[in-house]
Short mmCIF file of C-alpha atoms in Angstrom, two decimals:
data_model
loop_
_atom_site.label_atom_id
_atom_site.label_comp_id
_atom_site.label_asym_id
_atom_site.label_seq_id
_atom_site.Cartn_x
_atom_site.Cartn_y
_atom_site.Cartn_z
CA UNK A 181 73.83 41.99 101.76
CA UNK A 182 72.79 44.11 98.81
CA UNK A 183 75.08 45.97 96.51
CA UNK A 184 74.41 49.32 94.97
CA UNK A 185 75.90 51.08 92.05
CA UNK A 186 78.22 53.90 92.96
CA UNK A 187 77.17 57.27 91.54
CA UNK A 188 79.83 59.88 90.94
CA UNK A 189 78.55 62.96 92.70
CA UNK A 190 80.99 65.78 92.10
CA UNK A 191 80.57 67.70 88.83
CA UNK A 192 84.24 67.02 88.08
CA UNK A 193 83.81 63.26 88.45
CA UNK A 194 80.50 63.23 86.56
CA UNK A 195 82.07 65.09 83.63
CA UNK A 196 85.03 62.76 83.23
CA UNK A 197 83.04 59.62 83.92
CA UNK A 198 80.55 60.70 81.23
CA UNK A 199 83.32 61.43 78.74
CA UNK A 200 84.91 58.05 79.38
CA UNK A 201 81.59 56.28 79.04
CA UNK A 202 80.85 58.04 75.73
CA UNK A 203 84.32 57.22 74.40
CA UNK A 204 83.88 53.57 75.33
CA UNK A 205 80.51 53.38 73.58
CA UNK A 206 81.96 54.98 70.43
CA UNK A 207 84.86 52.53 70.42
CA UNK A 208 82.43 49.64 70.81
CA UNK A 209 80.33 50.83 67.87
CA UNK A 210 83.44 51.17 65.70
CA UNK A 211 84.58 47.66 66.62
CA UNK A 212 81.15 46.25 65.76
CA UNK A 213 81.11 48.09 62.43
CA UNK A 214 84.59 46.79 61.57
CA UNK A 215 83.47 43.23 62.30
CA UNK A 216 80.42 43.79 60.09
CA UNK A 217 82.54 45.04 57.16
CA UNK A 218 84.84 42.03 57.34
CA UNK A 219 81.95 39.61 57.83
CA UNK A 220 80.11 40.87 54.76
CA UNK A 221 83.25 40.71 52.62
CA UNK A 222 84.02 37.17 53.72
CA UNK A 223 80.40 36.05 53.34
CA UNK A 224 80.49 37.33 49.77
CA UNK A 225 83.69 35.31 49.23
CA UNK A 226 85.80 38.41 48.63
CA UNK A 227 89.40 37.82 49.64
CA UNK A 228 90.51 40.19 52.40
CA UNK A 229 94.29 40.68 52.50
CA UNK A 230 95.88 41.03 55.94
CA UNK A 231 96.73 44.70 55.32
CA UNK A 232 93.09 45.49 54.53
CA UNK A 233 91.89 43.55 57.56
CA UNK A 234 94.25 45.57 59.78
CA UNK A 235 93.13 48.83 58.16
CA UNK A 236 89.48 48.04 58.87
CA UNK A 237 90.19 46.97 62.45
CA UNK A 238 92.24 50.13 63.17
CA UNK A 239 89.59 52.49 61.80
CA UNK A 240 87.67 54.34 64.50
CA UNK A 241 85.62 56.60 62.22
CA UNK A 242 82.09 55.21 62.26
CA UNK A 243 81.08 57.11 59.11
CA UNK A 244 83.97 55.62 57.14
CA UNK A 245 83.14 52.16 58.43
CA UNK A 246 79.48 52.58 57.47
CA UNK A 247 80.53 53.67 53.98
CA UNK A 248 82.74 50.60 53.66
CA UNK A 249 79.92 48.38 54.91
CA UNK A 250 77.51 49.75 52.30
CA UNK A 251 80.08 49.24 49.55
CA UNK A 252 80.93 45.74 50.79
CA UNK A 253 77.30 44.72 50.35
CA UNK A 254 77.50 45.23 46.58
CA UNK A 255 81.23 44.93 45.82
CA UNK A 256 82.51 42.53 43.21
CA UNK A 257 86.09 42.80 44.49
CA UNK A 258 87.99 44.33 47.39
CA UNK A 259 88.93 47.41 45.34
CA UNK A 260 85.26 48.36 45.07
CA UNK A 261 85.09 48.92 48.83
CA UNK A 262 88.11 51.09 49.59
CA UNK A 263 89.20 54.40 48.07
#
């Protein structure tokens, strides 16, 4: 028996399936970026307080996360990363 992937055929279903898929991809990218920010900070031996860790993990703005990641790469302390 072979299995096939179901394709949503109605325009209504295609629209909402596509929106859900895009939202899921965006959330995944934000989660990966948050992990990267925290990984860089910890690798550089910069202490990350719990409140900052939660702030980073809650952030879903990929541009903000990318800014934090760039700053984390050269930061001397946690205050250098966040506004």
